[in-house]
Coordinates of C-alpha atoms in Angstrom, one line a residue:
Chain G
M1 CA -16.5 22.2 -24.3
S2 CA -17.3 18.6 -23.9
E3 CA -20.7 17.3 -23.4
V4 CA -21.6 14.4 -21.4
A5 CA -24.9 13.3 -20.8
V6 CA -26.4 10.9 -18.8
A7 CA -28.5 8.1 -20.4
G8 CA -32.1 7.9 -18.6
R9 CA -32.0 4.2 -17.8
P10 CA -31.2 3.3 -14.9
A11 CA -28.2 1.1 -14.0
V12 CA -29.0 -1.4 -12.8
W13 CA -25.1 -2.7 -10.8
R14 CA -25.7 0.2 -8.7
G15 CA -25.9 -1.6 -5.1
W16 CA -24.2 -0.8 -1.3
L17 CA -21.0 -0.1 -3.4
G18 CA -22.2 3.2 -5.7
T19 CA -24.8 4.4 -2.7
E20 CA -23.3 5.6 -0.1
P21 CA -23.3 9.8 1.1
R22 CA -20.9 11.8 -1.8
T23 CA -19.5 13.3 1.4
A24 CA -17.8 10.2 2.9
A25 CA -15.9 9.9 -0.5
A26 CA -15.4 12.8 -1.2
R27 CA -13.5 14.9 1.2
P28 CA -11.1 11.8 2.5
D29 CA -10.2 13.2 6.0
V30 CA -6.4 13.0 7.4
R31 CA -7.5 9.9 10.1
R32 CA -9.0 8.0 6.9
A33 CA -5.0 9.1 4.9
L34 CA -3.5 7.6 8.2
Q35 CA -5.3 3.9 7.9
L36 CA -4.3 3.7 4.0
G37 CA -1.1 4.2 5.6
L38 CA -1.2 1.8 7.9
A39 CA -2.8 -0.5 5.4
A40 CA 0.2 0.6 3.3
I41 CA 2.3 -0.9 5.2
W42 CA 0.3 -4.4 5.8
L43 CA 0.2 -5.0 2.7
L44 CA 3.6 -4.7 2.2
D45 CA 4.1 -6.8 5.2
G46 CA 1.8 -9.5 3.6
V47 CA 3.8 -9.9 0.3
L48 CA 7.2 -9.3 2.5
Q49 CA 5.9 -13.3 4.7
Y50 CA 5.4 -14.2 1.0
Q51 CA 9.6 -14.5 0.1
P52 CA 11.6 -17.7 -0.3
F53 CA 13.7 -17.1 2.6
M54 CA 10.1 -17.3 4.3
Y55 CA 9.3 -20.7 3.4
T56 CA 13.1 -22.0 4.6
K57 CA 13.2 -23.7 7.8
A58 CA 15.1 -20.2 8.8
F59 CA 11.5 -18.4 9.3
G60 CA 11.4 -21.4 11.7
Q61 CA 14.9 -20.7 14.1
M62 CA 14.1 -17.4 13.7
L63 CA 11.0 -17.3 15.1
A64 CA 12.7 -19.1 18.4
G65 CA 15.9 -17.3 18.3
T66 CA 13.6 -14.7 19.9
A67 CA 12.8 -16.9 23.1
A68 CA 16.1 -17.2 24.4
G69 CA 16.6 -15.1 27.6
N70 CA 12.6 -14.5 28.2
P71 CA 11.0 -16.1 30.6
S72 CA 10.1 -19.4 31.1
A73 CA 6.9 -18.4 30.2
I74 CA 6.9 -16.8 28.1
A75 CA 9.5 -18.4 26.1
R76 CA 7.6 -21.4 26.1
P77 CA 4.9 -21.0 23.8
I78 CA 7.2 -19.5 21.7
N79 CA 9.1 -23.1 21.2
W80 CA 6.4 -24.1 20.3
D81 CA 5.0 -21.9 17.7
A82 CA 8.8 -22.3 16.1
T83 CA 8.2 -26.2 16.3
L84 CA 5.0 -26.2 15.1
V85 CA 5.6 -23.7 12.1
E86 CA 8.9 -25.4 11.6
H87 CA 6.8 -29.0 10.5
H88 CA 4.3 -26.9 9.1
L89 CA 6.1 -24.4 7.5
V90 CA 4.4 -24.0 3.9
L91 CA 0.8 -24.3 5.0
I92 CA 1.1 -22.0 8.5
N93 CA 3.2 -18.7 5.8
T94 CA 1.0 -19.1 3.7
I95 CA -1.7 -18.5 6.0
F96 CA 0.3 -15.8 7.8
A97 CA 0.9 -13.9 4.4
T98 CA -2.4 -14.4 3.2
L99 CA -3.6 -12.9 7.2
Q100 CA -1.4 -10.2 6.5
L101 CA -2.6 -9.2 2.9
L102 CA -6.0 -9.4 3.7
L103 CA -5.7 -7.2 6.8
G104 CA -4.3 -4.6 4.4
L105 CA -6.6 -5.0 1.8
G106 CA -9.3 -4.7 4.7
I107 CA -8.7 -1.3 5.8
A108 CA -8.8 -0.2 3.3
F109 CA -11.8 -1.4 1.8
R110 CA -14.0 1.4 3.5
P111 CA -16.3 -1.6 4.5
T112 CA -14.4 -3.7 6.7
V113 CA -12.1 -1.0 8.2
R114 CA -13.4 -1.4 11.6
F115 CA -13.3 -5.5 11.4
A116 CA -10.0 -5.5 9.8
L117 CA -8.6 -3.5 12.9
A118 CA -9.4 -5.1 15.1
V119 CA -8.5 -8.3 13.5
S120 CA -5.2 -6.5 13.2
I121 CA -4.9 -5.7 17.0
A122 CA -5.3 -9.2 17.8
W123 CA -2.9 -10.4 15.3
S124 CA -0.4 -8.2 16.4
I125 CA 0.2 -8.9 20.3
G126 CA 0.2 -12.4 19.2
V127 CA 2.9 -11.8 17.3
W128 CA 4.6 -9.6 19.3
W129 CA 4.7 -12.3 21.8
F130 CA 4.6 -16.1 19.4
G131 CA 7.0 -14.2 16.4
E132 CA 9.0 -10.9 18.2
G133 CA 9.6 -12.4 22.0
L134 CA 7.7 -9.0 23.1
G135 CA 10.4 -6.7 21.0
G136 CA 13.2 -8.0 23.1
I137 CA 12.3 -5.9 26.4
L138 CA 12.7 -8.5 28.9
N139 CA 15.1 -10.1 27.8
G140 CA 17.5 -6.9 27.0
V141 CA 17.5 -7.1 23.8
A142 CA 15.8 -4.3 22.9
S143 CA 17.6 -1.1 20.8
P144 CA 15.8 1.8 19.4
L145 CA 18.1 1.1 16.6
N146 CA 16.7 -2.8 15.8
G147 CA 12.5 -2.0 16.6
A148 CA 11.8 -1.9 19.7
P149 CA 9.9 -2.6 21.3
G150 CA 8.3 -4.4 18.5
A151 CA 7.4 -3.7 15.3
V152 CA 4.7 -4.7 14.9
I153 CA 3.5 -4.0 18.4
I154 CA 3.3 -0.1 17.1
Y155 CA 0.9 -1.6 14.7
A156 CA -1.2 -2.3 16.9
L157 CA -1.4 1.0 18.7
I158 CA -1.6 2.7 15.2
A159 CA -4.5 0.7 15.2
V160 CA -6.1 1.5 18.5
L161 CA -5.3 4.8 18.1
L162 CA -7.0 5.1 14.3
W163 CA -9.9 3.1 15.7
P164 CA -13.3 5.0 13.2
A165 CA -15.1 6.2 16.3
D166 CA -14.8 9.7 17.6
R167 CA -14.0 10.1 21.2
D168 CA -13.3 13.6 21.4
L169 CA -14.6 15.4 18.9
S170 CA -12.7 18.6 19.6
A171 CA -9.8 16.9 19.4
P172 CA -6.1 18.4 18.4
F173 CA -5.0 16.0 17.0
V174 CA -6.3 12.7 14.8
A175 CA -4.9 10.2 17.7
A176 CA -6.7 11.4 20.2
R177 CA -9.7 11.4 18.2
A178 CA -10.8 7.2 19.5
V179 CA -8.6 7.8 22.9
G180 CA -8.4 11.4 23.9
A181 CA -6.4 13.5 23.9
H182 CA -5.1 12.5 27.5
V183 CA -4.6 8.9 26.7
A184 CA -2.7 8.9 23.3
R185 CA -0.8 11.8 24.9
A186 CA 0.4 9.5 27.6
L187 CA 0.7 6.3 24.7
W188 CA 3.3 8.3 22.9
L189 CA 5.0 9.4 26.0
V190 CA 5.2 5.6 28.0
L191 CA 6.3 4.6 23.9
W192 CA 9.5 7.0 23.5
L193 CA 10.3 7.2 27.0
S194 CA 10.7 3.3 26.8
L195 CA 13.1 4.1 23.5
A196 CA 14.6 6.6 25.2
Y197 CA 15.4 4.1 28.0
F198 CA 15.7 0.5 26.0
A199 CA 19.1 3.8 24.7
L200 CA 21.0 3.7 27.9
T201 CA 20.9 0.0 28.1
P202 CA 24.5 -1.7 29.3
D203 CA 23.9 -3.2 26.0
N204 CA 23.4 -0.7 23.7
R205 CA 25.5 2.3 25.4
A206 CA 28.7 -0.2 24.7
P207 CA 31.8 2.1 23.8
Q208 CA 31.2 -0.6 20.2
A209 CA 27.5 -1.5 20.6
L210 CA 26.0 0.6 17.9
N211 CA 29.0 0.5 15.7
G212 CA 28.3 -3.3 15.7
M213 CA 24.6 -3.1 15.4
I214 CA 25.0 -1.0 12.7
A215 CA 27.7 -3.0 10.8
G216 CA 25.5 -5.3 11.1
M217 CA 23.3 -4.5 8.8
E218 CA 25.4 -4.2 5.8
S219 CA 25.2 -7.9 4.9
G220 CA 23.2 -8.1 2.3
Q221 CA 22.6 -5.2 1.1
P222 CA 22.9 -3.1 -1.8
G223 CA 26.4 -1.4 -2.5
W224 CA 24.8 2.4 -1.9
L225 CA 23.0 0.9 1.5
S226 CA 26.8 -0.4 3.1
A227 CA 27.9 2.4 2.1
I228 CA 25.8 4.2 4.2
D229 CA 26.3 1.9 6.4
R230 CA 29.9 2.0 7.2
G231 CA 29.9 5.8 7.2
A232 CA 27.8 5.4 10.5
A233 CA 29.1 2.7 11.6
S234 CA 32.7 4.5 11.6
L235 CA 30.9 7.3 13.3
V236 CA 29.3 6.0 16.1
A237 CA 33.0 3.1 16.4
N238 CA 33.9 3.3 20.5
Q239 CA 31.1 6.1 21.5
G240 CA 28.7 3.8 22.3
L241 CA 27.8 5.7 25.2
A242 CA 27.7 9.3 24.3
A243 CA 25.7 8.2 21.2
S244 CA 23.3 6.8 23.2
I245 CA 23.1 9.7 25.5
A246 CA 22.4 11.7 22.5
L247 CA 19.9 8.9 20.8
A248 CA 18.3 8.9 24.1
V249 CA 18.1 12.6 24.9
A250 CA 16.4 13.4 21.1
L251 CA 14.0 10.4 22.1
A252 CA 13.2 12.2 25.1
V253 CA 12.5 14.8 24.3
I254 CA 10.0 13.4 21.4
A255 CA 8.5 12.5 24.0
V256 CA 7.7 15.2 26.4
G257 CA 6.9 17.5 22.8
V258 CA 3.4 16.5 22.6
F259 CA 2.4 18.2 25.8
L260 CA 4.4 21.6 24.5
P261 CA 2.8 24.5 23.5
T262 CA 2.2 24.0 18.8
P263 CA 5.0 25.3 17.7
V264 CA 7.6 23.3 19.8
A265 CA 5.2 20.4 19.5
K266 CA 4.7 20.2 15.7
A267 CA 8.9 20.6 15.8
A268 CA 9.1 17.7 18.8
L269 CA 7.4 15.4 15.7
V270 CA 9.9 16.3 13.2
L271 CA 12.3 15.5 15.5
A272 CA 10.9 12.2 15.4
I273 CA 10.2 11.7 11.4
V274 CA 13.6 12.7 10.9
V275 CA 14.6 10.7 14.0
S276 CA 12.3 7.6 12.7
L277 CA 13.7 7.4 8.8
V278 CA 17.6 7.2 10.7
I279 CA 16.5 4.7 12.7
W280 CA 15.1 2.6 10.0
V281 CA 17.6 3.7 7.1
V282 CA 20.8 3.5 9.4
G283 CA 19.7 1.1 12.3
E284 CA 17.3 -1.1 10.4
G285 CA 17.7 -0.8 7.0
F286 CA 15.0 -0.3 5.6
G287 CA 13.9 -3.3 8.0
M288 CA 16.1 -5.7 5.8
I289 CA 14.1 -5.6 2.9
L290 CA 16.3 -5.1 0.1
A291 CA 18.7 -8.1 1.7
G292 CA 15.7 -10.1 0.4
G293 CA 14.7 -11.8 4.4
A294 CA 12.6 -9.5 6.1
T295 CA 9.1 -10.4 7.9
D296 CA 8.4 -6.9 8.0
P297 CA 9.6 -3.3 7.0
N298 CA 10.4 -2.6 10.9
S299 CA 10.2 0.0 13.1
G300 CA 11.1 3.3 11.1
P301 CA 7.6 4.2 8.7
L302 CA 5.4 3.4 11.6
L303 CA 7.1 5.7 13.4
V304 CA 6.9 8.0 10.5
L305 CA 3.1 7.7 10.6
L306 CA 2.3 7.8 14.8
A307 CA 3.8 11.4 14.4
L308 CA 1.5 12.3 12.2
A309 CA -1.2 10.6 13.9
Y310 CA 0.3 13.6 16.5
W311 CA 0.7 16.6 14.1
P312 CA -1.5 19.1 15.4
F313 CA -5.0 20.2 13.8
K314 CA -5.9 24.2 13.0
A315 CA -7.7 25.2 15.4
V316 CA -11.3 26.6 15.0
S317 CA -11.9 29.7 14.6
P318 CA -15.2 30.6 16.2
S319 CA -15.0 34.4 15.4
T320 CA -15.5 33.7 11.6
G321 CA -16.7 30.1 12.1
A322 CA -14.8 28.9 9.5
A323 CA -14.3 25.5 8.8
S324 CA -11.3 24.2 10.4
V325 CA -9.6 20.7 9.0
L326 CA -10.9 19.4 12.2
S327 CA -14.5 19.6 11.7
A328 CA -14.2 19.0 8.3
N329 CA -12.3 15.9 9.6
A330 CA -15.8 15.4 11.6
A331 CA -18.9 16.2 9.1
G332 CA -17.1 13.4 7.4
E333 CA -16.3 10.7 9.9
L334 CA -19.6 11.4 10.8
A335 CA -21.1 11.2 7.3
R336 CA -19.3 7.8 6.9
Chain M
M1 CA 11.4 -21.4 -1.1
T2 CA 8.3 -19.7 -2.6
P3 CA 5.7 -22.8 -3.3
D4 CA 5.3 -23.1 -7.7
W5 CA 1.2 -23.8 -6.8
I6 CA 0.9 -20.2 -5.6
L7 CA 2.6 -18.3 -8.1
D8 CA 0.5 -20.8 -10.4
L9 CA -2.4 -20.2 -8.9
L10 CA -1.2 -16.2 -9.4
A11 CA -0.9 -17.1 -12.9
A12 CA -4.4 -18.2 -13.0
L13 CA -5.6 -14.9 -11.0
M14 CA -4.5 -13.3 -13.6
L15 CA -5.7 -15.1 -16.5
V16 CA -8.3 -14.5 -15.6
V17 CA -7.8 -10.3 -15.5
A18 CA -7.0 -11.1 -19.2
A19 CA -10.6 -13.4 -19.6
V20 CA -12.0 -10.3 -18.1
S21 CA -10.5 -7.6 -19.8
A22 CA -10.6 -9.5 -23.4
A23 CA -14.2 -9.7 -22.9
R24 CA -15.5 -6.1 -22.2
L25 CA -13.2 -5.4 -25.6
V26 CA -15.6 -7.7 -26.6
V27 CA -18.9 -6.3 -25.0
A28 CA -17.5 -2.8 -26.2
R29 CA -17.4 -3.2 -29.4
P30 CA -14.6 -0.8 -30.0
W31 CA -15.1 -1.7 -34.1
R32 CA -18.3 0.6 -34.0
H33 CA -18.6 3.6 -34.9
G34 CA -19.3 6.2 -31.7
S35 CA -17.9 3.3 -29.5
V36 CA -14.3 4.9 -27.9
I37 CA -11.1 2.6 -27.5
I38 CA -10.4 1.3 -24.2
D39 CA -6.8 1.6 -24.3
S40 CA -6.3 0.1 -20.2
D41 CA -8.3 -2.7 -21.5
V42 CA -5.7 -3.0 -23.4
A43 CA -3.3 -2.9 -21.1
H44 CA -4.8 -4.9 -18.6
L45 CA -4.4 -7.6 -21.1
L46 CA -1.4 -7.7 -22.0
M47 CA 0.2 -7.4 -19.1
A48 CA -1.6 -10.1 -17.5
I49 CA -0.7 -12.3 -19.9
A50 CA 2.7 -11.4 -19.7
M51 CA 2.4 -11.4 -16.0
A52 CA 1.0 -15.2 -15.8
G53 CA 3.4 -16.3 -18.5
M54 CA 6.5 -14.8 -15.5
L55 CA 5.4 -17.2 -13.1
A56 CA 4.3 -19.4 -15.2
A57 CA 6.3 -21.4 -17.6
S58 CA 3.6 -22.9 -19.8
L59 CA 2.0 -19.5 -20.3
Q60 CA 5.1 -18.1 -22.2
T61 CA 3.4 -17.0 -25.2
L62 CA 6.4 -14.4 -26.7
P63 CA 9.8 -13.4 -26.6
D64 CA 11.4 -11.3 -23.7
T65 CA 12.3 -9.0 -26.5
G66 CA 8.6 -8.8 -27.9
W67 CA 6.8 -8.3 -24.5
E68 CA 10.3 -5.3 -23.4
V69 CA 9.2 -3.7 -26.7
I70 CA 5.2 -4.0 -26.1
F71 CA 5.7 -3.0 -23.0
G72 CA 8.2 0.2 -24.0
L73 CA 5.2 1.4 -26.3
M74 CA 3.1 1.4 -23.1
I75 CA 5.0 3.8 -21.0
A76 CA 5.2 6.0 -24.0
W77 CA 1.9 6.5 -24.8
Y78 CA 0.6 6.1 -21.6
A79 CA 3.8 9.4 -20.0
F80 CA 2.4 11.2 -23.0
R81 CA -1.3 10.3 -21.6
V82 CA 0.2 11.8 -18.2
V83 CA 1.4 14.4 -19.8
L84 CA -1.3 15.7 -20.6
D85 CA -3.5 14.5 -17.6
A86 CA -0.5 17.0 -16.1
R87 CA -1.6 19.6 -18.2
A88 CA -4.8 19.6 -16.8
T89 CA -4.7 18.8 -13.8
G90 CA -1.1 19.3 -12.6
V91 CA 0.0 17.0 -9.6
R92 CA -3.2 15.4 -9.6
A93 CA -2.8 13.8 -12.5
L94 CA -0.3 11.4 -10.3
A95 CA -1.9 11.1 -7.0
G96 CA -5.1 10.5 -8.3
G97 CA -5.2 10.7 -12.6
H98 CA -5.8 6.5 -14.1
C99 CA -2.4 7.6 -16.5
A100 CA -0.2 7.6 -14.1
P101 CA -0.9 4.3 -12.5
H102 CA -0.6 2.4 -15.7
L103 CA 2.1 4.1 -16.5
V104 CA 4.0 2.9 -13.0
H105 CA 2.7 -0.6 -14.3
S106 CA 4.1 -0.4 -17.6
A107 CA 7.4 0.3 -16.3
A108 CA 7.1 -3.0 -12.9
M109 CA 6.7 -4.8 -16.7
L110 CA 9.9 -3.4 -18.4
Y111 CA 11.9 -3.4 -15.6
M112 CA 11.2 -6.8 -14.4
F113 CA 11.6 -8.3 -18.0
L114 CA 15.3 -6.4 -18.2
A115 CA 16.1 -7.0 -15.2
M116 CA 15.2 -10.8 -14.3
T117 CA 16.7 -11.1 -17.8
S118 CA 20.1 -10.8 -16.8
S119 CA 19.8 -12.4 -14.1
A120 CA 18.6 -15.4 -15.2
G121 CA 21.6 -16.5 -17.1
A122 CA 23.5 -16.1 -13.8
M123 CA 20.0 -17.8 -11.7
A124 CA 20.5 -20.5 -14.5
G125 CA 16.6 -19.4 -15.6
M126 CA 13.6 -18.4 -14.7
A127 CA 10.1 -19.3 -14.9
G128 CA 8.9 -17.8 -18.3
M129 CA 11.6 -16.5 -19.8
S130 CA 14.7 -19.3 -19.2
G131 CA 12.0 -21.8 -18.8
G132 CA 13.6 -22.3 -14.9
S133 CA 12.5 -22.3 -11.7
S134 CA 9.9 -20.5 -10.6
S135 CA 11.7 -19.8 -6.9
M136 CA 14.7 -18.5 -9.1
L137 CA 12.4 -15.5 -9.7
M138 CA 15.9 -12.6 -8.9
V139 CA 16.6 -9.0 -9.9
S140 CA 19.3 -7.6 -10.7
D141 CA 18.9 -4.0 -9.0
P142 CA 16.4 -4.5 -5.2
T143 CA 16.2 -1.2 -5.2
L144 CA 14.4 0.1 -8.3
A145 CA 12.6 -3.9 -7.3
F146 CA 11.6 -2.1 -4.1
V147 CA 10.8 1.5 -5.3
F148 CA 8.4 0.2 -8.0
A149 CA 6.7 -2.0 -5.1
L150 CA 6.2 1.1 -2.8
I151 CA 4.5 3.1 -5.5
L152 CA 2.1 -0.1 -6.8
I153 CA 1.3 -0.6 -3.2
G154 CA 0.5 2.7 -2.9
Y155 CA -1.7 3.1 -5.6
S156 CA -3.7 -0.4 -5.4
I157 CA -4.1 1.3 -1.2
W158 CA -5.7 4.0 -2.9
D159 CA -8.1 3.1 -5.3
I160 CA -9.2 -0.1 -2.1
D161 CA -10.4 2.6 -0.9
Q162 CA -11.4 4.3 -4.1
L163 CA -13.4 2.0 -4.9
S164 CA -15.0 1.4 -1.9
G165 CA -16.1 5.2 -1.3
R166 CA -17.6 6.7 -4.3
R167 CA -15.2 7.5 -7.0
Y168 CA -16.3 4.2 -8.6
S169 CA -20.0 2.8 -9.2
L170 CA -20.7 -0.9 -10.3
A171 CA -22.7 1.0 -12.7
N172 CA -21.8 1.4 -16.7
A173 CA -22.3 5.1 -16.7
R174 CA -24.1 5.7 -19.7
V175 CA -22.2 8.5 -21.1
S176 CA -21.3 10.6 -24.7
L177 CA -18.3 11.5 -25.7
A178 CA -19.0 14.3 -28.2
G179 CA -16.0 16.6 -28.9
V180 CA -14.2 13.9 -28.1
R181 CA -10.7 14.3 -30.3
T182 CA -10.4 10.7 -32.1
S183 CA -6.9 10.8 -32.0
V184 CA -6.8 10.2 -27.7
P185 CA -9.0 7.1 -27.2
A186 CA -10.4 6.8 -23.9
M187 CA -11.4 9.9 -23.1
A188 CA -14.3 9.2 -20.2
G189 CA -12.9 9.4 -17.4
A190 CA -14.0 6.3 -14.7
E191 CA -14.1 9.1 -12.8
S192 CA -16.5 11.1 -14.7
A193 CA -19.3 7.3 -14.9
A194 CA -18.9 7.0 -11.8
N195 CA -20.0 10.3 -10.3
T196 CA -23.2 9.8 -13.1
A197 CA -24.3 6.5 -11.8
F198 CA -24.7 7.7 -8.5
P199 CA -27.7 8.4 -7.1
G200 CA -28.1 12.1 -6.0
P201 CA -30.3 14.9 -5.7
S202 CA -31.4 15.3 -9.0
R203 CA -30.0 14.1 -12.3
A204 CA -29.4 17.2 -13.8
S205 CA -26.5 17.7 -10.7
A206 CA -25.5 14.7 -11.2
V207 CA -24.2 15.8 -15.1
S208 CA -22.8 19.1 -14.1
D209 CA -20.8 16.9 -10.9
A210 CA -19.8 14.7 -13.7
S211 CA -19.2 17.9 -16.3
A212 CA -17.3 19.1 -12.9
D213 CA -14.9 15.8 -12.8
T214 CA -14.2 15.2 -16.3
A215 CA -12.7 19.3 -15.6
T216 CA -11.4 19.1 -12.6
G217 CA -11.2 14.7 -11.9
S218 CA -10.2 13.4 -14.8
G219 CA -8.5 16.5 -16.8
A220 CA -8.7 18.5 -20.2
V221 CA -7.4 20.1 -22.6
D222 CA -8.5 22.3 -24.8
G223 CA -12.0 21.2 -24.1
H224 CA -11.3 17.7 -24.1
P225 CA -11.3 15.4 -21.5
V226 CA -8.3 13.4 -20.3
A227 CA -8.6 10.4 -18.2
C228 CA -7.1 6.6 -19.3
D229 CA -10.4 4.6 -17.9
A230 CA -12.6 5.0 -20.4
A231 CA -15.6 3.1 -18.5
A232 CA -18.5 4.9 -20.8
M233 CA -19.7 3.7 -24.7
A234 CA -22.1 5.3 -26.3
G235 CA -25.8 4.7 -25.9
G236 CA -27.2 1.8 -26.6
N237 CA -23.4 0.4 -27.8
V238 CA -23.4 -2.5 -24.8
V239 CA -23.9 -6.3 -25.5
G240 CA -24.2 -8.5 -22.8
G241 CA -27.7 -6.7 -20.8
A242 CA -26.4 -6.1 -17.1
F243 CA -23.5 -8.3 -17.5
G244 CA -22.6 -6.5 -20.0
E245 CA -23.2 -3.3 -17.8
F246 CA -21.4 -4.7 -14.8
L247 CA -18.5 -5.6 -16.9
L248 CA -17.9 -2.3 -18.6
S249 CA -18.4 -0.8 -14.4
P250 CA -14.8 1.3 -13.3
A251 CA -14.8 -0.2 -11.0
V252 CA -14.0 -3.6 -12.6
T253 CA -10.8 -1.5 -14.3
V254 CA -10.3 -0.3 -11.8
G255 CA -10.7 -4.0 -9.7
S256 CA -8.4 -5.6 -12.5
R257 CA -5.3 -2.8 -10.8
V258 CA -5.7 -3.9 -7.4
T259 CA -4.9 -6.9 -8.9
M260 CA -2.4 -6.8 -11.0
G261 CA -0.7 -4.5 -8.6
V262 CA -0.7 -6.7 -5.8
V263 CA 0.4 -9.5 -7.6
M264 CA 3.3 -7.3 -9.5
T265 CA 4.0 -5.8 -6.4
F266 CA 4.7 -10.3 -5.4
M267 CA 6.5 -10.2 -8.2
L268 CA 8.9 -8.0 -7.4
L269 CA 9.5 -8.5 -3.9
I270 CA 9.7 -12.3 -3.9
A271 CA 12.3 -11.5 -6.6
I272 CA 14.6 -9.6 -4.2

């Protein structure tokens, strides 16, 4: 066996990085894992913002486009922001990209996780308004397939739910730890029911609406993804109403699933993950990342991350006193 | 188009990483008896120089073919190390090991040289390869570029989390490497080294933890630990005093890896 011996001289460069309690990092909890997932998506988002497309006038025009159809109180600031971006494109876009990159790094770096999450919430709300026109929820263009109710607001929601605090130590799932189970379930219900509602709006249930939306994703995509899009589009051709109803029912089942007994809740969460992935691949075309014009990965991966935050824990076994995942998580968090 | 000054800035950052890696090699004095050759530093040095050349045409050093051969060899080397690691630790070799990230980095570099070279003709060249504008970076297969980017992001985020936790310290733990085969250099794991550096209830327990991590975290095959990021030199073989110790700390290795991972992700995604 190898022999490992420690020299007697104390290390000079220990500092605070080397003096944290062992338990904190030795056993990363589920919430921390999900925070890292959020950090990864922010990092991806930030790097995508450096793409050549974002340094063209098209970026400003894209921002301005989100104002259309919104009430003037919402639209005016969007237009002002779009004009500002167009006039100082390089500077502002670089700041946007760098900030988002730093949010990802900040969430991943333990000492700055709270600060980064707090900034991410404020930033997400700002971008939801100025960059996404409130996700199109007021102008009728929102659809579960195009990222409604705005991918960036889901960043904020996840940041709130993954906030490193324990209001409810007996929380049955990660998302309930910071805000409590009732609030967490209510937020889940609102999100998924709103998606079900958007699936049934007149624009989205028209005979060729889904077909057109999916077919529109083909442009610029790699061959294999275009083929998937073509297949999916032909599947729902002239079936807009039926497909919308089926999608709305699935979304409604997901919405109420977290209120049901654990086995059913798990099934609903699996359905949520599957639906989110289908939306990401078919409806969002991986956020158009492969086509080179994505500002973010869109809502699909965020919805998956959100669903994982609602996955039920194992129950504590009072008779044996065995440590559950929940108690282990709580212990790890308290040690931090 | 992505401004050239951003690419130049990143090229400069890569030169800093290259300088740090070179300094680590010098400070470690691997040519002396009892020292350990740090293969990750050699890899970082080469990758950083190559990336700087890709980002800024004026920093080109070798022809593309030369880099392709180098990264091909690095892939073979790290694949061998991952297999050794996997024999000891199973899937942990991929999730928590040190060789797997280097393998992915090497593969991503080779991919960039191959994919971007093939598109360079059509795109009238790119920085560092055909002398064209850096804003014309483009890969021939965006799907593979995206997959590489996702994996690199995953490793970078994981490394940052571990860096800010307990796993990697800024201390250069001194670990003697009795029993290490000379045919497999860089045997001391950063995890083990980091553990030895953390204040624990007693030094004996720290040694015990380090041994345990060497067996379970970094892996051991036939009684020999196998991990990529050697942070440890034989006692007294470090020059430069405190700065030398800092340079040789696992945190610096991992910090370099994170920096390169993020920049590599940037290069892959802006080239889609």
